Amino acid sequence: GNSVTQMEGPVTLSEEAFLTINCTYTATGYPSLFWYVQYPGEGLQLLLKATKADDKGSNKGFEATYRKETTSFHLEKGSVQVSDSAVYFCALNHGSSNTGKLIFGQGTTLQVKP
Amino acid sequence: DAGITQSPRHKVTETGTPVTLRCHQTENHRYMYWYRQDPGHGLRLIHYSYGVKDTDKGEVSDGYSVSRSKTEDFLLTLESATSSQTSVYFCAISESGAAQYFGPGTRLTVT
């Protein structure tokens, strides 16, 4: 079945360090891929998305490229800030009837220290 | 931010009692979803709706029912709450069935 696997956390970085959070997926067909971010005590916010192979989603300095050959959608940021501390979820959209059902990875906690 | 509210935001209830959580949207989006979030599991879909009175099950629907009598409201009911249903519940909406927008969550504790 369809699934999403994220790297284990927590990931702890110093401010201005480079960030990579790995995400790989298993899916039939051509799903859309998403990154969501959850700040403490809040709901999830859409960070970026990509809908087809080789698309690059970007937002707030974060980027991820849809790699069909490696079934990956890794999240990157060149220089993290303390305010980026949050839980990051990779997700894919599946469903033949375009119902928008999402499958989430387990989440990766990012801690950025000053 | 998408106009999504959830009520109540926090609830403590006893095992065996019925509980209803409400999701309300002001965006007139077609699709609405209920998820639960538990440590180590990410978010898991409970039920979803693709229109008024049109609902379907997600991956963890046992013990839950839903109703949608108006576009803006999607209710999640636990007929007889159990301790395994202690969780944080999130509602989400989507216009096109693609990107979803989430509410602030309801923390439910079943004692």
mmCIF file of C-alpha atoms in Angstrom:
data_model
loop_
_atom_site.group_PDB
_atom_site.id
_atom_site.type_symbol
_atom_site.label_atom_id
_atom_site.label_comp_id
_atom_site.label_asym_id
_atom_site.label_seq_id
_atom_site.Cartn_x
_atom_site.Cartn_y
_atom_site.Cartn_z
ATOM 1 C CA GLY A 1 0.000 0.000 0.000
ATOM 2 C CA ASN A 2 0.917 3.667 -0.056
ATOM 3 C CA SER A 3 3.223 4.894 2.679
ATOM 4 C CA VAL A 4 5.580 7.687 3.708
ATOM 5 C CA THR A 5 8.788 7.245 5.686
ATOM 6 C CA GLN A 6 10.648 10.109 7.334
ATOM 7 C CA MET A 7 13.989 10.210 9.050
ATOM 8 C CA GLU A 8 13.952 9.696 12.771
ATOM 9 C CA GLY A 9 14.193 12.724 14.997
ATOM 10 C CA PRO A 10 14.801 14.832 16.831
ATOM 11 C CA VAL A 11 17.175 16.738 14.595
ATOM 12 C CA THR A 12 19.184 19.296 16.546
ATOM 13 C CA LEU A 13 21.036 22.049 14.707
ATOM 14 C CA SER A 14 22.728 25.326 15.493
ATOM 15 C CA GLU A 15 21.326 28.513 14.013
ATOM 16 C CA GLU A 16 22.427 29.102 10.390
ATOM 17 C CA ALA A 17 23.202 25.408 9.823
ATOM 18 C CA PHE A 18 22.027 23.551 6.703
ATOM 19 C CA LEU A 19 18.948 21.400 7.117
ATOM 20 C CA THR A 20 17.945 18.192 5.368
ATOM 21 C CA ILE A 21 14.990 16.077 6.460
ATOM 22 C CA ASN A 22 14.671 12.914 4.425
ATOM 23 C CA CYS A 23 11.357 11.654 3.119
ATOM 24 C CA THR A 24 10.742 8.632 0.915
ATOM 25 C CA TYR A 25 7.452 7.256 -0.268
ATOM 26 C CA THR A 26 5.796 4.181 -1.700
ATOM 27 C CA ALA A 27 2.839 4.772 -3.961
ATOM 28 C CA THR A 28 1.145 3.577 -7.095
ATOM 29 C CA GLY A 29 0.606 6.067 -9.846
ATOM 30 C CA TYR A 30 1.631 9.688 -9.505
ATOM 31 C CA PRO A 31 0.794 11.147 -6.111
ATOM 32 C CA SER A 32 1.201 14.768 -5.107
ATOM 33 C CA LEU A 33 3.703 15.347 -2.313
ATOM 34 C CA PHE A 34 3.559 17.810 0.562
ATOM 35 C CA TRP A 35 5.505 19.131 3.517
ATOM 36 C CA TYR A 36 3.563 20.396 6.505
ATOM 37 C CA VAL A 37 4.938 22.136 9.603
ATOM 38 C CA GLN A 38 3.455 22.066 13.095
ATOM 39 C CA TYR A 39 4.546 24.639 15.664
ATOM 40 C CA PRO A 40 3.987 23.809 19.345
ATOM 41 C CA GLY A 41 0.318 23.844 20.325
ATOM 42 C CA GLU A 42 -0.895 24.552 16.800
ATOM 43 C CA GLY A 43 -2.391 22.724 13.855
ATOM 44 C CA LEU A 44 -0.475 21.764 10.745
ATOM 45 C CA GLN A 45 0.366 24.385 8.142
ATOM 46 C CA LEU A 46 1.087 23.633 4.523
ATOM 47 C CA LEU A 47 4.746 24.491 3.882
ATOM 48 C CA LEU A 48 5.190 23.463 0.254
ATOM 49 C CA LYS A 49 3.997 20.988 -2.338
ATOM 50 C CA ALA A 50 4.892 19.366 -5.655
ATOM 51 C CA THR A 51 2.466 17.702 -7.994
ATOM 52 C CA LYS A 52 4.647 15.934 -10.567
ATOM 53 C CA ALA A 53 8.103 14.508 -11.070
ATOM 54 C CA ASP A 54 10.984 17.020 -11.002
ATOM 55 C CA ASP A 55 8.756 19.783 -9.581
ATOM 56 C CA LYS A 56 10.420 21.849 -6.881
ATOM 57 C CA GLY A 57 8.243 23.248 -4.121
ATOM 58 C CA SER A 58 9.573 26.211 -2.155
ATOM 59 C CA ASN A 59 8.419 28.525 0.625
ATOM 60 C CA LYS A 60 10.054 30.576 3.402
ATOM 61 C CA GLY A 61 13.528 29.405 2.352
ATOM 62 C CA PHE A 62 12.557 25.716 2.395
ATOM 63 C CA GLU A 63 12.760 23.616 -0.754
ATOM 64 C CA ALA A 64 11.929 20.046 -1.791
ATOM 65 C CA THR A 65 12.178 18.338 -5.183
ATOM 66 C CA TYR A 66 9.900 15.520 -6.296
ATOM 67 C CA ARG A 67 12.292 12.725 -7.330
ATOM 68 C CA LYS A 68 10.361 9.878 -8.900
ATOM 69 C CA GLU A 69 13.463 7.820 -9.684
ATOM 70 C CA THR A 70 14.395 7.668 -5.993
ATOM 71 C CA THR A 71 10.806 8.061 -4.670
ATOM 72 C CA SER A 72 11.991 10.887 -2.453
ATOM 73 C CA PHE A 73 10.926 14.391 -1.427
ATOM 74 C CA HIS A 74 13.635 15.603 0.922
ATOM 75 C CA LEU A 75 13.170 18.943 2.698
ATOM 76 C CA GLU A 76 16.112 21.382 2.697
ATOM 77 C CA LYS A 77 16.910 24.833 4.004
ATOM 78 C CA GLY A 78 20.213 26.592 3.634
ATOM 79 C CA SER A 79 20.275 28.438 6.961
ATOM 80 C CA VAL A 80 17.887 27.554 9.769
ATOM 81 C CA GLN A 81 16.656 29.923 12.459
ATOM 82 C CA VAL A 82 15.476 29.300 15.997
ATOM 83 C CA SER A 83 11.955 30.099 14.781
ATOM 84 C CA ASP A 84 12.098 27.044 12.466
ATOM 85 C CA SER A 85 11.930 24.755 15.502
ATOM 86 C CA ALA A 86 8.838 22.628 14.900
ATOM 87 C CA VAL A 87 7.646 19.208 13.778
ATOM 88 C CA TYR A 88 7.778 18.600 10.025
ATOM 89 C CA PHE A 89 5.509 16.108 8.266
ATOM 90 C CA CYS A 90 5.905 14.690 4.794
ATOM 91 C CA ALA A 91 2.675 13.540 3.143
ATOM 92 C CA LEU A 92 1.330 12.175 -0.092
ATOM 93 C CA ASN A 93 -2.060 12.511 -1.687
ATOM 94 C CA HIS A 94 -3.629 9.368 -2.977
ATOM 95 C CA GLY A 95 -7.082 8.251 -3.989
ATOM 96 C CA SER A 96 -8.387 7.508 -7.426
ATOM 97 C CA SER A 97 -11.372 9.795 -7.016
ATOM 98 C CA ASN A 98 -9.330 12.852 -6.067
ATOM 99 C CA THR A 99 -10.776 12.911 -2.573
ATOM 100 C CA GLY A 100 -7.600 14.442 -1.247
ATOM 101 C CA LYS A 101 -6.913 11.796 1.347
ATOM 102 C CA LEU A 102 -3.424 12.300 2.726
ATOM 103 C CA ILE A 103 -0.992 9.737 4.085
ATOM 104 C CA PHE A 104 1.489 11.238 6.565
ATOM 105 C CA GLY A 105 4.905 10.244 7.715
ATOM 106 C CA GLN A 106 5.458 10.033 11.449
ATOM 107 C CA GLY A 107 6.941 13.527 11.677
ATOM 108 C CA THR A 108 10.450 14.801 12.365
ATOM 109 C CA THR A 109 11.109 17.186 15.232
ATOM 110 C CA LEU A 110 13.602 19.959 14.491
ATOM 111 C CA GLN A 111 15.276 21.835 17.327
ATOM 112 C CA VAL A 112 17.394 24.860 16.421
ATOM 113 C CA LYS A 113 19.692 26.255 19.109
ATOM 114 C CA PRO A 114 20.964 29.833 19.149
ATOM 115 C CA ASP B 1 -5.210 31.555 7.227
ATOM 116 C CA ALA B 2 -8.142 29.378 6.277
ATOM 117 C CA GLY B 3 -11.193 29.970 8.453
ATOM 118 C CA ILE B 4 -11.424 26.762 10.435
ATOM 119 C CA THR B 5 -12.463 26.493 14.055
ATOM 120 C CA GLN B 6 -12.791 23.463 16.282
ATOM 121 C CA SER B 7 -14.785 23.113 19.460
ATOM 122 C CA PRO B 8 -14.176 22.349 22.178
ATOM 123 C CA ARG B 9 -10.417 22.900 22.213
ATOM 124 C CA HIS B 10 -9.961 20.720 25.279
ATOM 125 C CA LYS B 11 -12.187 18.064 26.791
ATOM 126 C CA VAL B 12 -11.894 15.518 29.545
ATOM 127 C CA THR B 13 -14.527 12.799 29.630
ATOM 128 C CA GLU B 14 -15.112 9.435 31.238
ATOM 129 C CA THR B 15 -15.002 6.044 29.585
ATOM 130 C CA GLY B 16 -18.341 5.073 28.104
ATOM 131 C CA THR B 17 -19.731 8.574 27.612
ATOM 132 C CA PRO B 18 -20.627 9.984 24.185
ATOM 133 C CA VAL B 19 -18.544 12.861 22.853
ATOM 134 C CA THR B 20 -19.084 15.123 19.847
ATOM 135 C CA LEU B 21 -16.411 17.334 18.365
ATOM 136 C CA ARG B 22 -17.300 20.104 15.972
ATOM 137 C CA CYS B 23 -15.424 21.512 13.012
ATOM 138 C CA HIS B 24 -16.665 24.730 11.443
ATOM 139 C CA GLN B 25 -15.353 26.389 8.273
ATOM 140 C CA THR B 26 -16.074 29.722 6.655
ATOM 141 C CA GLU B 27 -14.315 28.925 3.342
ATOM 142 C CA ASN B 28 -17.135 26.978 1.655
ATOM 143 C CA HIS B 29 -14.692 24.198 0.808
ATOM 144 C CA ARG B 30 -16.108 20.941 -0.468
ATOM 145 C CA TYR B 31 -13.901 18.451 1.374
ATOM 146 C CA MET B 32 -13.570 18.065 5.124
ATOM 147 C CA TYR B 33 -11.497 15.570 7.110
ATOM 148 C CA TRP B 34 -11.025 14.339 10.655
ATOM 149 C CA TYR B 35 -7.605 13.095 11.790
ATOM 150 C CA ARG B 36 -6.170 11.950 15.050
ATOM 151 C CA GLN B 37 -2.570 12.609 16.054
ATOM 152 C CA ASP B 38 -0.707 10.256 18.361
ATOM 153 C CA PRO B 39 3.004 10.044 19.188
ATOM 154 C CA GLY B 40 4.850 7.833 16.728
ATOM 155 C CA HIS B 41 1.914 7.635 14.312
ATOM 156 C CA GLY B 42 1.825 11.017 12.648
ATOM 157 C CA LEU B 43 -1.715 11.855 11.594
ATOM 158 C CA ARG B 44 -4.221 9.184 10.716
ATOM 159 C CA LEU B 45 -7.448 9.761 8.824
ATOM 160 C CA ILE B 46 -10.629 8.864 10.696
ATOM 161 C CA HIS B 47 -13.399 9.951 8.308
ATOM 162 C CA TYR B 48 -13.805 12.421 5.519
ATOM 163 C CA SER B 49 -16.586 14.170 3.635
ATOM 164 C CA TYR B 50 -16.786 15.130 -0.016
ATOM 165 C CA GLY B 51 -20.057 17.021 0.238
ATOM 166 C CA VAL B 52 -23.148 17.536 2.350
ATOM 167 C CA LYS B 53 -24.300 14.147 3.609
ATOM 168 C CA ASP B 54 -21.488 12.432 1.664
ATOM 169 C CA THR B 55 -18.961 10.801 3.962
ATOM 170 C CA ASP B 56 -16.579 7.871 3.900
ATOM 171 C CA LYS B 57 -14.264 5.990 6.228
ATOM 172 C CA GLY B 58 -10.569 6.522 6.703
ATOM 173 C CA GLU B 59 -7.966 4.127 8.049
ATOM 174 C CA VAL B 60 -8.963 4.320 11.749
ATOM 175 C CA SER B 61 -12.753 4.728 11.659
ATOM 176 C CA ASP B 62 -13.773 2.064 14.207
ATOM 177 C CA GLY B 63 -15.558 3.661 17.176
ATOM 178 C CA TYR B 64 -16.213 6.941 15.354
ATOM 179 C CA SER B 65 -19.082 8.312 13.318
ATOM 180 C CA VAL B 66 -19.480 11.597 11.441
ATOM 181 C CA SER B 67 -22.179 13.795 10.055
ATOM 182 C CA ARG B 68 -22.280 16.721 7.690
ATOM 183 C CA SER B 69 -25.683 18.351 7.308
ATOM 184 C CA LYS B 70 -24.292 21.713 6.174
ATOM 185 C CA THR B 71 -21.290 22.636 4.066
ATOM 186 C CA GLU B 72 -19.680 24.491 6.939
ATOM 187 C CA ASP B 73 -20.005 21.924 9.738
ATOM 188 C CA PHE B 74 -18.478 18.470 10.136
ATOM 189 C CA LEU B 75 -19.170 16.627 13.384
ATOM 190 C CA LEU B 76 -17.155 13.746 14.806
ATOM 191 C CA THR B 77 -18.898 11.558 17.385
ATOM 192 C CA LEU B 78 -17.448 8.991 19.717
ATOM 193 C CA GLU B 79 -20.507 6.952 20.658
ATOM 194 C CA SER B 80 -18.900 5.443 23.757
ATOM 195 C CA ALA B 81 -15.482 6.885 24.476
ATOM 196 C CA THR B 82 -12.585 4.578 25.378
ATOM 197 C CA SER B 83 -9.145 5.359 26.765
ATOM 198 C CA SER B 84 -7.600 4.413 23.407
ATOM 199 C CA GLN B 85 -9.401 7.417 21.913
ATOM 200 C CA THR B 86 -7.390 9.837 24.040
ATOM 201 C CA SER B 87 -5.685 11.887 21.365
ATOM 202 C CA VAL B 88 -5.447 15.227 19.627
ATOM 203 C CA TYR B 89 -8.053 15.554 16.895
ATOM 204 C CA PHE B 90 -7.582 17.759 13.868
ATOM 205 C CA CYS B 91 -10.085 18.859 11.291
ATOM 206 C CA ALA B 92 -8.926 19.837 7.813
ATOM 207 C CA ILE B 93 -10.580 21.300 4.724
ATOM 208 C CA SER B 94 -9.773 21.306 1.032
ATOM 209 C CA GLU B 95 -11.360 22.888 -1.983
ATOM 210 C CA SER B 96 -9.952 20.770 -4.768
ATOM 211 C CA GLY B 97 -9.035 17.594 -2.931
ATOM 212 C CA ALA B 98 -5.374 18.588 -3.084
ATOM 213 C CA ALA B 99 -3.750 20.741 -0.399
ATOM 214 C CA GLN B 100 -5.472 20.627 2.987
ATOM 215 C CA TYR B 101 -5.749 23.335 5.625
ATOM 216 C CA PHE B 102 -5.928 22.384 9.259
ATOM 217 C CA GLY B 103 -7.793 23.625 12.309
ATOM 218 C CA PRO B 104 -6.136 24.273 15.686
ATOM 219 C CA GLY B 105 -6.997 20.865 17.137
ATOM 220 C CA THR B 106 -8.995 19.437 20.039
ATOM 221 C CA ARG B 107 -7.209 17.674 22.869
ATOM 222 C CA LEU B 108 -9.439 14.876 24.179
ATOM 223 C CA THR B 109 -8.662 12.915 27.316
ATOM 224 C CA VAL B 110 -10.746 9.856 28.196
ATOM 225 C CA THR B 111 -10.319 8.782 31.810
#
